[in-house]
Coordinates of C-alpha atoms and ligand atoms in Angstrom, one line a residue:
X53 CA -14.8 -20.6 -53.3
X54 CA -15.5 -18.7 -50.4
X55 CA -13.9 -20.0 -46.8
X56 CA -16.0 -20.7 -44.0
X57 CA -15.5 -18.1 -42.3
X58 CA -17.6 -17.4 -39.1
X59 CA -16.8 -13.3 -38.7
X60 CA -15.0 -11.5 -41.2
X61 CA -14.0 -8.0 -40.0
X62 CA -13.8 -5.9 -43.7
X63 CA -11.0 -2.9 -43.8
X64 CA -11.9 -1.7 -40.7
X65 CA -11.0 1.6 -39.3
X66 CA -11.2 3.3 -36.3
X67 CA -10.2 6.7 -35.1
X68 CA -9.8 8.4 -31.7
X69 CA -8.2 11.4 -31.3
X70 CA -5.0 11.8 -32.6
X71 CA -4.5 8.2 -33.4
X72 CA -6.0 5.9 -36.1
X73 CA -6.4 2.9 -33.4
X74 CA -7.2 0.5 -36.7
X75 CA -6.4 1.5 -40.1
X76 CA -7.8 -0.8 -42.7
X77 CA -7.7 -4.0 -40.6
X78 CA -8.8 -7.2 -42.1
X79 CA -9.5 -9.7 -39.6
X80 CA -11.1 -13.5 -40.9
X81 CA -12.3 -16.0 -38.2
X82 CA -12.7 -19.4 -39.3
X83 CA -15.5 -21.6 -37.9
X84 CA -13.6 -23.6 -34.7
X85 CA -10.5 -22.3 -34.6
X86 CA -8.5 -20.7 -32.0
X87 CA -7.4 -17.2 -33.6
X88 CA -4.6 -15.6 -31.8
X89 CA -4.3 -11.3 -32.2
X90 CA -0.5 -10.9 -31.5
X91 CA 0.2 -7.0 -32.0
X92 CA 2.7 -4.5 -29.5
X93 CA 1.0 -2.4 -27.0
X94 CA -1.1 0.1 -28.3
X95 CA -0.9 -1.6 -31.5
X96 CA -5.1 -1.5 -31.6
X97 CA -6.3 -5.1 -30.7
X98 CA -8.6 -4.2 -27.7
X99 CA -10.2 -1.6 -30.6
X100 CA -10.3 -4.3 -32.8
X101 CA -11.8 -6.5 -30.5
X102 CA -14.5 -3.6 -29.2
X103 CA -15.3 -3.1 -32.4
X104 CA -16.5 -6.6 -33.1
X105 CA -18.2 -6.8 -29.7
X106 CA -20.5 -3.4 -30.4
X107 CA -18.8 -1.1 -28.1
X108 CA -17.4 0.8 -30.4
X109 CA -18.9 1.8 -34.5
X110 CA -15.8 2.0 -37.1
X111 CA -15.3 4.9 -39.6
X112 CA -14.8 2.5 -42.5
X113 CA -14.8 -1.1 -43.3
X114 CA -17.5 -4.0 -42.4
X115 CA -18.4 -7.2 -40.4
X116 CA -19.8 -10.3 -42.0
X117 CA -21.5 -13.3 -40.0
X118 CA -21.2 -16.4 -42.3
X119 CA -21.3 -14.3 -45.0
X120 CA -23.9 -11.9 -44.4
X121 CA -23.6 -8.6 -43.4
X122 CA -24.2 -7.6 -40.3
X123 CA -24.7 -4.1 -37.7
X124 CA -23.5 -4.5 -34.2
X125 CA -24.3 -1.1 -32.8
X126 CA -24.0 -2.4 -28.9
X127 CA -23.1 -5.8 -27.0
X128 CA -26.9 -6.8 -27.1
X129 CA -26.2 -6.8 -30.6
X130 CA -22.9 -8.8 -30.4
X131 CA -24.8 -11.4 -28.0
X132 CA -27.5 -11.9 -30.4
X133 CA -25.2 -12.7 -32.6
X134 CA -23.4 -15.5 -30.7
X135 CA -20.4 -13.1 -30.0
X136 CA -19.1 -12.7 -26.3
X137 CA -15.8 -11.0 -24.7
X138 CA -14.2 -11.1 -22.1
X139 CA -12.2 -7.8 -21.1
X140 CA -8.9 -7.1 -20.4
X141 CA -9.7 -5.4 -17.5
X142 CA -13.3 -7.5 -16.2
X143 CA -16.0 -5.6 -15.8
X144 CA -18.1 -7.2 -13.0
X145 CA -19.7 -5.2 -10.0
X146 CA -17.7 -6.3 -7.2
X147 CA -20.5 -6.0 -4.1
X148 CA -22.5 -9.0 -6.2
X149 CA -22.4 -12.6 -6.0
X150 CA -20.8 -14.4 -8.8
X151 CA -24.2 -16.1 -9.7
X152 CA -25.6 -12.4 -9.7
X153 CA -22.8 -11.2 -12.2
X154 CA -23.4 -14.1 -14.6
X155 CA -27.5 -13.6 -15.1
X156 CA -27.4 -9.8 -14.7
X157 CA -29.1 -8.1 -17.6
X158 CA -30.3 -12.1 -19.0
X159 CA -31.9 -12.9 -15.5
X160 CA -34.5 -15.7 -16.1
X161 CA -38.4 -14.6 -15.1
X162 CA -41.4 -16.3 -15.1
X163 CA -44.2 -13.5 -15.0
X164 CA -42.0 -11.4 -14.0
X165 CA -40.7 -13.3 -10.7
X166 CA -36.8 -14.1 -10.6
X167 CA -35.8 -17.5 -11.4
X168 CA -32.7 -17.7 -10.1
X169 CA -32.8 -21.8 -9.1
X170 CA -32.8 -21.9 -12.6
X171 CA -30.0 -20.1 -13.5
X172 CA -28.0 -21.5 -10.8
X173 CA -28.9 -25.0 -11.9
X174 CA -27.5 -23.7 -15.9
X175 CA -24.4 -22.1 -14.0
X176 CA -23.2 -24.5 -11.9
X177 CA -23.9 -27.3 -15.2
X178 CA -21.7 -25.2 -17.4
X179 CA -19.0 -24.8 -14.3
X180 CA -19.3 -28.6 -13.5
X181 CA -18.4 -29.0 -17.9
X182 CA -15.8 -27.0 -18.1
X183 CA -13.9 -27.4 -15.0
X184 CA -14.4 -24.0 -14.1
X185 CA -15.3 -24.3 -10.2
X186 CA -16.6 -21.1 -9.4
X187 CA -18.8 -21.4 -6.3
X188 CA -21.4 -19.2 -7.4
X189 CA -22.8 -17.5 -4.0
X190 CA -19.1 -15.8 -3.4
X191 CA -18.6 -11.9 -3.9
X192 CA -16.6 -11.1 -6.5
X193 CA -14.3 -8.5 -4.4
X194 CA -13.5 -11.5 -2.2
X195 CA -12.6 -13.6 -5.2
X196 CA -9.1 -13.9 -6.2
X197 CA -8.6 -12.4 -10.3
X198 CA -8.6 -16.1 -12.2
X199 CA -11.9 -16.8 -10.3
X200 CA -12.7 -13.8 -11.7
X201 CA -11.7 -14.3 -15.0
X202 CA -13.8 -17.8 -15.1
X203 CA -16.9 -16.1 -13.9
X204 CA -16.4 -13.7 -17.2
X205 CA -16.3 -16.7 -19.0
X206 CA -19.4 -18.5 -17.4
X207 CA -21.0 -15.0 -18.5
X208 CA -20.6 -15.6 -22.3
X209 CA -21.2 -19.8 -21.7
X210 CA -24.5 -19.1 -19.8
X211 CA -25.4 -16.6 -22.8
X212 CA -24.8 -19.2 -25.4
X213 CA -22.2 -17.4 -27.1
X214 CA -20.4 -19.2 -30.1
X215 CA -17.9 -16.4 -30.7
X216 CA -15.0 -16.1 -27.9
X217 CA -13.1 -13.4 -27.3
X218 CA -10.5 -13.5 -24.8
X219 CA -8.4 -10.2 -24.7
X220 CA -5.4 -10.9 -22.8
X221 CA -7.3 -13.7 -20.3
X222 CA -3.7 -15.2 -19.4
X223 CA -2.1 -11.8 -18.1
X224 CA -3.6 -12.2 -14.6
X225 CA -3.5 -15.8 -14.2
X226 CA -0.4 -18.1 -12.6
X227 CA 1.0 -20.5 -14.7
X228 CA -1.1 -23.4 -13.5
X229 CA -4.6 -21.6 -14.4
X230 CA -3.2 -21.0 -17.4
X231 CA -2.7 -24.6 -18.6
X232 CA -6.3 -25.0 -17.2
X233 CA -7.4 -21.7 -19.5
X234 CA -5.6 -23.8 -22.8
X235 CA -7.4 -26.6 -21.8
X236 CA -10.4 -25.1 -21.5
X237 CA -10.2 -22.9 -24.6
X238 CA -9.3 -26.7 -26.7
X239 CA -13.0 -28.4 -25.0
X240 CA -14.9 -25.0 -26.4
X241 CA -12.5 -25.7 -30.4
X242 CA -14.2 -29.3 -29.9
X243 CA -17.7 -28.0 -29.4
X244 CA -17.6 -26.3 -32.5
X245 CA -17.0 -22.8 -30.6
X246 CA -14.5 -20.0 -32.4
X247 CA -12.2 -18.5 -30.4
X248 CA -10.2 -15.1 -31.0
X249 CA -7.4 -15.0 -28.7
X250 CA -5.2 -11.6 -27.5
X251 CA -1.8 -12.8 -25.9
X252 CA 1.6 -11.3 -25.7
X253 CA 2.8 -14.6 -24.9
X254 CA 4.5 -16.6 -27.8
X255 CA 4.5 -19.7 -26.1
X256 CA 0.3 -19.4 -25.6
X257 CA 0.1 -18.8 -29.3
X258 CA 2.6 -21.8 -30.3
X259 CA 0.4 -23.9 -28.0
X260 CA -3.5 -23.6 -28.8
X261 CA -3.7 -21.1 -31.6
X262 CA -4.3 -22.4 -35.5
X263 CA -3.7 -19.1 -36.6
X264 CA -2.1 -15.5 -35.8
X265 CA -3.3 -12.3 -37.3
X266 CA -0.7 -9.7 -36.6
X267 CA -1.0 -6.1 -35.9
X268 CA 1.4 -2.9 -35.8
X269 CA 0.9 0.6 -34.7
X270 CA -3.0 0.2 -36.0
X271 CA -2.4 -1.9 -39.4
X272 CA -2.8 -5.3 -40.7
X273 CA 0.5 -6.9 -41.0
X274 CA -0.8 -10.7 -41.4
X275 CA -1.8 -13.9 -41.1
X276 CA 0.3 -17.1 -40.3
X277 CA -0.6 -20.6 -39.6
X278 CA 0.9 -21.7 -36.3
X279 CA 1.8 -24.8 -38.0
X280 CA 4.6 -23.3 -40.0
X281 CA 5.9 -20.1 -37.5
X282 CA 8.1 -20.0 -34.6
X283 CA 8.4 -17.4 -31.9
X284 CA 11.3 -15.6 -33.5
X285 CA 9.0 -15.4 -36.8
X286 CA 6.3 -14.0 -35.0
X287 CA 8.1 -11.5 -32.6
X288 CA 9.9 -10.1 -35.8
X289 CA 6.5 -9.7 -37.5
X290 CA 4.8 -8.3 -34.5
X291 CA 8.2 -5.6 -33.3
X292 CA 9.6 -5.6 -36.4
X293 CA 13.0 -6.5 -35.2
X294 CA 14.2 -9.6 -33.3
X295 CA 14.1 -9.7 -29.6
X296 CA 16.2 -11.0 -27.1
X297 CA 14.0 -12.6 -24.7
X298 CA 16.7 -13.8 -22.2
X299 CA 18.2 -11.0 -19.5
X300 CA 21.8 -10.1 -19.7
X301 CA 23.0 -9.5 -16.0
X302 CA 26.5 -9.5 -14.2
X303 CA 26.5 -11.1 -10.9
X304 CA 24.9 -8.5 -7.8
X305 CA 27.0 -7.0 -5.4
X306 CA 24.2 -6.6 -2.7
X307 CA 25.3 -3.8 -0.3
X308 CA 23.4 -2.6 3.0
X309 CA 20.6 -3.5 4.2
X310 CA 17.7 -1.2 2.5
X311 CA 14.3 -3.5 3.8
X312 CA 14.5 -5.5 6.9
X313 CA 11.0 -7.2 7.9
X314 CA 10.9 -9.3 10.6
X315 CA 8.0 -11.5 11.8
X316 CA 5.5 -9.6 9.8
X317 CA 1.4 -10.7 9.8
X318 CA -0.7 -9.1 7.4
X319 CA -4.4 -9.7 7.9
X320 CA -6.7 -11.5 5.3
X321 CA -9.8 -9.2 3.7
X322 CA -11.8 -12.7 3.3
X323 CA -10.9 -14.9 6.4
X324 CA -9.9 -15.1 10.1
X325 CA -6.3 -16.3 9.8
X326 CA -3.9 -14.3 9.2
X327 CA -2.8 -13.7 5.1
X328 CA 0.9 -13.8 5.8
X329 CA 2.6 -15.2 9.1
X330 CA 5.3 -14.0 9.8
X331 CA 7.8 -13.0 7.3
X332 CA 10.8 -12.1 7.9
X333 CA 13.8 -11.4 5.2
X334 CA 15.9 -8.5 4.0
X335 CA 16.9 -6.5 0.6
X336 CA 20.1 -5.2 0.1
X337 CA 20.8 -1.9 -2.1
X338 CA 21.9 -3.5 -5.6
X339 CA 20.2 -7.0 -5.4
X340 CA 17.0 -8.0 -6.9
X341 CA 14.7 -10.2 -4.5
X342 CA 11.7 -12.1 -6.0
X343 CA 9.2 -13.0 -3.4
X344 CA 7.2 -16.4 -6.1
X345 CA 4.7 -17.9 -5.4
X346 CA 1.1 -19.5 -6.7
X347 CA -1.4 -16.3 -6.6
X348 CA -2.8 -16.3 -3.7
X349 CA -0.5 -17.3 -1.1
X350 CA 0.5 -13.6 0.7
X351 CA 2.0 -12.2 -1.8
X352 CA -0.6 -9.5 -2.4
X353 CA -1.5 -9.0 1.0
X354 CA 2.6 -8.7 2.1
X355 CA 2.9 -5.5 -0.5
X356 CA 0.1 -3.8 0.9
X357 CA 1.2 -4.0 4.6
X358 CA 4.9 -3.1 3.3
X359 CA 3.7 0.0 1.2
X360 CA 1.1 1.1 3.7
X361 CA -2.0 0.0 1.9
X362 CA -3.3 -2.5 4.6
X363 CA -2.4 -2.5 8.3
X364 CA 0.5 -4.7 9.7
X365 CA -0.6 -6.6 13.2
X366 CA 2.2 -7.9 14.2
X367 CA 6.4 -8.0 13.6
X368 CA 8.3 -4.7 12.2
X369 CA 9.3 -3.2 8.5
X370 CA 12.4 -1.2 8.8
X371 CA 13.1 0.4 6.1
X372 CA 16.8 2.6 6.0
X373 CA 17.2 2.0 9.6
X374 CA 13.8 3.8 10.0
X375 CA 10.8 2.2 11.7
X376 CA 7.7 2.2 9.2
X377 CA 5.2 -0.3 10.3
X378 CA 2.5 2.1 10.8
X379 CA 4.0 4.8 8.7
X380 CA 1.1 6.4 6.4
X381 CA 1.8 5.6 2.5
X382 CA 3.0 9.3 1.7
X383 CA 5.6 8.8 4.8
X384 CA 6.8 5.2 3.0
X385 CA 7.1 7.1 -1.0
X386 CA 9.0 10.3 0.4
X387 CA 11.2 8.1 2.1
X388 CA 12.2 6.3 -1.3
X389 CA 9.9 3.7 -1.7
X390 CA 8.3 3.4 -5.2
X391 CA 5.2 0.5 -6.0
X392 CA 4.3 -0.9 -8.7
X393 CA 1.5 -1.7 -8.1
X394 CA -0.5 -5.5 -8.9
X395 CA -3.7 -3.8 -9.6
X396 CA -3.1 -0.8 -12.3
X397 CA -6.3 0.4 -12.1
X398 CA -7.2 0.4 -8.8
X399 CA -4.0 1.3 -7.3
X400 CA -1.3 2.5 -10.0
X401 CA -3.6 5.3 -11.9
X402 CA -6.4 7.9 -11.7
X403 CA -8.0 6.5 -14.6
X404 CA -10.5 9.5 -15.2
X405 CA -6.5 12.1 -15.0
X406 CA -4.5 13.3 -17.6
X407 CA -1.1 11.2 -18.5
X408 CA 0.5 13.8 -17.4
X409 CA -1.2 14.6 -14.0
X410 CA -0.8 10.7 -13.5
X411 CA 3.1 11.0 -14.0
X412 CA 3.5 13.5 -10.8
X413 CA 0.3 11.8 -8.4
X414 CA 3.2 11.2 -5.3
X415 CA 5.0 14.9 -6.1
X416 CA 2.8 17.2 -7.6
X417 CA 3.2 19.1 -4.3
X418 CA 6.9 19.3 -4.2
X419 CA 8.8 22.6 -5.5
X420 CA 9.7 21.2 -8.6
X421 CA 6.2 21.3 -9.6
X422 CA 4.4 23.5 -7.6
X423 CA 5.2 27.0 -6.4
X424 CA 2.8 29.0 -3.7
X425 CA 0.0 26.5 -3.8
X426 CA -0.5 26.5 -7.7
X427 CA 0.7 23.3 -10.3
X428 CA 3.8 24.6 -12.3
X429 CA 1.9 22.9 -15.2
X430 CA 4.9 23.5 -17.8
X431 CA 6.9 21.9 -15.1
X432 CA 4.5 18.7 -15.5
X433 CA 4.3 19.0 -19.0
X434 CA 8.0 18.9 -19.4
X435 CA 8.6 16.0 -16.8
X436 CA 5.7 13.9 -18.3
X437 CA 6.8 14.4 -21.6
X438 CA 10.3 13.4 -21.3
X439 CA 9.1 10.2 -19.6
X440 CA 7.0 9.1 -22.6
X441 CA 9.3 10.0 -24.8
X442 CA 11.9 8.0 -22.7
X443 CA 9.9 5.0 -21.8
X444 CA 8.0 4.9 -25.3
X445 CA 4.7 5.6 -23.5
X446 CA 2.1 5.6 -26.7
X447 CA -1.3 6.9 -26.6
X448 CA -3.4 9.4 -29.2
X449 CA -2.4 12.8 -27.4
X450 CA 0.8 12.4 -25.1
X451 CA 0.8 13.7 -21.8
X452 CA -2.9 15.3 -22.5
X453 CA -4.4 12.2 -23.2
X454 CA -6.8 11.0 -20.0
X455 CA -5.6 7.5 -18.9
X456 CA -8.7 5.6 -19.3
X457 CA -8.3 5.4 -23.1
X458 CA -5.0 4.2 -23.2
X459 CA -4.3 0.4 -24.1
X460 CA -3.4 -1.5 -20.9
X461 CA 0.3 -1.9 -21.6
X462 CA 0.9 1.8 -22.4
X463 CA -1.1 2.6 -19.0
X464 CA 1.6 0.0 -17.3
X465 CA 4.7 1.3 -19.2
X466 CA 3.3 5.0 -17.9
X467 CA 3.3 4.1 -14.5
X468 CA 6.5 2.0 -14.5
X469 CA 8.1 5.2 -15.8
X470 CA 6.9 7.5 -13.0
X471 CA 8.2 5.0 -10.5
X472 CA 11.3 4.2 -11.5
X473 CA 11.9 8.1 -12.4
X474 CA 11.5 8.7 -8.7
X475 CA 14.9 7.5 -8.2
X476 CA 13.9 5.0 -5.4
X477 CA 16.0 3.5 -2.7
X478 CA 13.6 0.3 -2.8
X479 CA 11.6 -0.6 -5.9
X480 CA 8.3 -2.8 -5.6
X481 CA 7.4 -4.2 -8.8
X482 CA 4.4 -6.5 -8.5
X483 CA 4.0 -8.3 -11.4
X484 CA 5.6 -5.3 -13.7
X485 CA 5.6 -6.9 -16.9
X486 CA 1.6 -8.1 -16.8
X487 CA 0.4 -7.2 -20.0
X488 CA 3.7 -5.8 -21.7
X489 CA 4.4 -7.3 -25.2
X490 CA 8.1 -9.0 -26.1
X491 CA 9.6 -5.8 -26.9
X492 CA 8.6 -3.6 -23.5
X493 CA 9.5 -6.3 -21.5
X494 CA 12.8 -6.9 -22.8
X495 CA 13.2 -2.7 -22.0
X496 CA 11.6 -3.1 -18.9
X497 CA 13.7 -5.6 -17.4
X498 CA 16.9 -4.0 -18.7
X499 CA 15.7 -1.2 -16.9
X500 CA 14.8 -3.2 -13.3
X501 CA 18.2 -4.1 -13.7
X502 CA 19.9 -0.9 -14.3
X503 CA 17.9 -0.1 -10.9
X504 CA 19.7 -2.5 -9.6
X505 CA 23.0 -2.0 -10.6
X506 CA 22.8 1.5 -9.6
X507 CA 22.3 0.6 -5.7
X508 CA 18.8 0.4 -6.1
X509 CA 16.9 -2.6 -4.0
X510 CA 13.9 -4.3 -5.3
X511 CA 11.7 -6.5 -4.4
X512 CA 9.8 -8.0 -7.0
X513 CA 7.1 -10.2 -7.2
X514 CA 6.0 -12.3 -9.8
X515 CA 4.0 -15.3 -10.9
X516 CA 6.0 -16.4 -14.0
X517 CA 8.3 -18.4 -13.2
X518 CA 10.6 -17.6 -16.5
X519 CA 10.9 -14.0 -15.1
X520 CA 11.3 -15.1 -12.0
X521 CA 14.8 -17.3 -12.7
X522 CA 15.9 -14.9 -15.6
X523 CA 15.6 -11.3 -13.1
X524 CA 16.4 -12.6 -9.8
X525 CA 19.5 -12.4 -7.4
X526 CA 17.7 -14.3 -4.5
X527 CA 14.0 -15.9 -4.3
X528 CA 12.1 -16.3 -1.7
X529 CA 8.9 -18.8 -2.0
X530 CA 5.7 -18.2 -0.5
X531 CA 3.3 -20.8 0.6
X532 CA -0.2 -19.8 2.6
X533 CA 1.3 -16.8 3.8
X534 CA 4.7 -18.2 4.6
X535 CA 8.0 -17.8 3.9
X536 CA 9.1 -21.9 2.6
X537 CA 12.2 -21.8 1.4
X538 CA 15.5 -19.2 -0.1
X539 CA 16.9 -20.4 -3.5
X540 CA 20.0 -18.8 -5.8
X541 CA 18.3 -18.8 -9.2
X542 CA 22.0 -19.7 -10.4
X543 CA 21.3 -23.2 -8.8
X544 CA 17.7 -24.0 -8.3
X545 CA 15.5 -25.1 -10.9
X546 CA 12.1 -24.3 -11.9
X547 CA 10.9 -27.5 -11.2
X548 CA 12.3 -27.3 -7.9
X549 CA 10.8 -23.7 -7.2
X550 CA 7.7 -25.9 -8.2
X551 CA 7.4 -28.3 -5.1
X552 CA 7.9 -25.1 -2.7
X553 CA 5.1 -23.7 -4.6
X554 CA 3.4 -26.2 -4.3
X555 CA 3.5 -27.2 -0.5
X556 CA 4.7 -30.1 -1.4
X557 CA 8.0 -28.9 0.5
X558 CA 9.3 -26.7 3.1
X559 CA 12.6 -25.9 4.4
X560 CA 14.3 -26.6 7.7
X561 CA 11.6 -29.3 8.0
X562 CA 13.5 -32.5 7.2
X563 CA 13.3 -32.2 3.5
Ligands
ATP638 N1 -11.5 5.1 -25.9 C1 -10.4 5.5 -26.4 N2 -10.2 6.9 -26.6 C2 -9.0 7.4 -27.1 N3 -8.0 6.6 -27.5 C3 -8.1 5.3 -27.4 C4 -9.3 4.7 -26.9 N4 -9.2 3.3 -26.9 C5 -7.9 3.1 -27.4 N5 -7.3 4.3 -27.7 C6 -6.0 4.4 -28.3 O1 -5.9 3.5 -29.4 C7 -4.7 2.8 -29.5 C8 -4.9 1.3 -29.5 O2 -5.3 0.9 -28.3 P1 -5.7 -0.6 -27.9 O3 -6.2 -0.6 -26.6 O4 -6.6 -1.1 -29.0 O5 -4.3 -1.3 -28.0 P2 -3.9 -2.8 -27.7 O6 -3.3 -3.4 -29.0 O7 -5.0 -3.5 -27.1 O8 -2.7 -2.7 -26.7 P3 -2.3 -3.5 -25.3 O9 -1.5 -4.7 -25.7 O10 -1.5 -2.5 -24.5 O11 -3.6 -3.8 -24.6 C9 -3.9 3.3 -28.3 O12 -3.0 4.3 -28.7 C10 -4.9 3.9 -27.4 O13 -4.3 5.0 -26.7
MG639 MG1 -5.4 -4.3 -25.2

């Protein structure tokens, strides 16, 4: 007898160049379940997922609806069908208002005059349901990235969609939202709704899938109820090896003083008050600072004033006994300072450049690659492809192939690779792992640690906590733009780290 099966996604294939993104997948979504996608970077479940929503048509194979066959040649297709995704990387306009995002291209008329009290009545109904709080009259670029998130998913509520996708929804939230996101993803398995989840986060899967299709380098490797899997089984399914997920690391031996910042403000884009009061602290060559913290409290705004991206109005970064405050961002990265930056797209790549012209964006005008005003484009070639090669960078064409159309992780791996190939005296890494599955973040933080090791300072910053205790030498919690507190991982705990998160404490004010 044949399952109940909402969507069934039939042998598909899909090729781009040089890469078979999907090779004979078979992909079977029951009726209210939560479906998780676990697969390695690259390994094609954004395709997958594209496919399904009508932004991309497969070579072979074929997509059923209860049974019946169906065509989805665009998203107004997918939406008719009850299917709705929401992107790794969102895709609202920025200089609308969230209510405006959610009813654009389904605004309500009557005779051709915009009902918008209508929709705002539907919008704030389904926000008030689903604990989503968005206030709907906000503009998305003033909005931090899990509002955003929520206003994706108002989108495909306030369209009635039955089918969710959510590719990779937890990457960009703090750990709090994400217990919210699970909670909110269990109300939609109550109503009935089917759910196909992308995560490279065991734990999410153990926790709210059913099921788990896994993926590798394009193929179908298979199905497992949650029910009777653990982590280990599904790491080893998904890397095909077993993982370590905890950090080997000898104790630091912090050296001079690489970053000093003292009493540093950092205005806010959205409000009056400053977005970080002054900060002060310092990183050593060879020890690994965390700056933690709930999204949203400075952290964001502290990089950019340290790497040049927003002003600093008050207090001083000195940065190898040089005075940078108001040095321009080229004047910070020749002087040794790499980023890693939060925002990949916005600030890590030129999305619409070669891999390989991405690899060389701070250097392309040093000798190495350049010689009497032209690019030494063997040089470039050369450098880029060693980094690939070295940082397992995957993509359809190598260093040819234009950054846009490689899977989010690979685009992080890519730009993790140019930064720490810079040789840096001070590493930023905001968030470096965001989006990496098991097996590049096990490299990745074998390689922040080799930094370190090797005299290297770096300040990372991080929202997960687990990455936070495992990488750290000394962390420093932020709380509405403050500094609240210094802990040794070695003797804190996480549910300590929690209250200082929280507000709930501060130090050096009777605790
Ligand atoms: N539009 C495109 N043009 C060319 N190649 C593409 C395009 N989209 C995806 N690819 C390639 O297809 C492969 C699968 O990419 P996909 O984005 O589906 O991976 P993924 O499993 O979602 O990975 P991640 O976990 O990093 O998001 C990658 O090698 C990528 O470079
Ligand atoms: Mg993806």
């Amino acid at each position: 007898m044949a399952e109940d099966y909402v969507i069934e996604m039939l042998h598909i294939t899909k090729e781009f160049p040089g890469i078979k993104a999907n090779d004979d997948i078979t992909l079977q979504l029951r009726k209210g379940e939560v479906h998780a996608l676990l697969g390695e970077n690259g390994a094609g479940k954004s395709t997958l997922m594209s496919v399904l929503f009508g932004l991309y048509q497969p070579e072979q194979g074929k997509i059923l609806k209860s049974g019946k066959e169906v065509q989805i040649r665009n998203p107004n297709d997918a939406n008719a069908l009850g299917i709705g995704m929401v992107h790794q990387h969102f895709k609202l306009v920025e200089c609308f208002t969230v209510l405006d995002n959610i009813i654009l291209g389904v605004e309500p008329n009557k005779l051709g005059f915009l009902q918008k009290a209508e929709a705002r009545k539907k919008v704030m109904a389904l926000s008030e349901k689903y604990g989503l709080r968005v206030d709907p009259d906000a503009l998305v670029s003033d909005i931090s990235v899990g509002m955003q998130q929520r206003v994706e998913i108002l989108k495909m509520l306030y369209r009635d969609n039955e089918i969710l996708i959510f590719d990779e929804p937890t990457a960009v939230l703090t750990p709090q939202e994400i217990d919210e996101l699970m909670e909110i993803m269990r109300g939609f398995k109550k109503e009935g709704k089917s759910i196909l989840f992308i995560t490279h986060k065991l734990n999410e899967i153990m926790a709210v899938a059913d099921r788990c299709t896994v993926l590798r380098k394009g193929k179908y490797v298979g199905v497992t109820d949650i029910a009777n899997t653990n982590q280990e089984e599904l790491s080893r399914m998904m890397v095909g090896r077993d993982v370590q997920l905890q950090v080997d690391k000898a104790p630091a031996h912090p050296g001079e003083v690489i970053l000093d910042v003292q009493g540093v403000n950092v205005p806010s884009s959205t409000h009056k008050k400053s977005a970080v009061r002054d900060v002060s602290f310092q990183v050593r060559a060879g020890e690994i600072v965390c700056l933690a913290g709930i999204e949203g409290n400075g952290q964001t705004e502290f990089v950019y004033g340290l790497t040049g991206l927003e002003k600093v109005t008050k207090g001083t970064i000195t940065f190898c006994g040089k005075d940078i405050t108001h040095a321009s961002i080229r004047e910070r990265s020749k002087s040794g300072m790499s980023h890693i930056p939060e925002d990949r797209h916005k600030h890590g790549l030129v999305l619409d450049y070669s891999l390989e012209n991405n690899m060389v964006l701070q250097r392309y005008w040093q000798p190495e690659f350049q010689s009497h005003g032209f690019i030494r484009k063997d040089k470039v070639r050369e450098y880029s492809d060693r980094l690939i090669e070295q940082y397992d960078v995957r993509s359809g064409q190598g260093s040819v192939t234009i950054a846009r159309s490689m899977s989010g992780g690979n685009q992080q791996k890519a730009i993790i690779a140019r930064e720490i190939d810079r040789d840096p005296k001070l590493l930023v890494a905001v968030q470096p792992t965001r989006g990496l599955d098991v097996g590049a973040i096990e490299y990745i933080h074998r390689q922040i640690v080799a930094q370190r090791d090797a005299g290297k300072a770096v300040l990372l910053v991080s929202l997960e906590l687990d990455e936070v205790m495992n990488l750290s030498d000394r962390i420093l919690v932020m709380y509405e733009g403050e500094v609240v507190g210094e802990f040794d991982p070695k003797t804190t705990t996480v549910q300590e780290l929690g209250l200082y998160m929280a507000g709930a404490r501060k130090q050096g004010k009777g605790e």
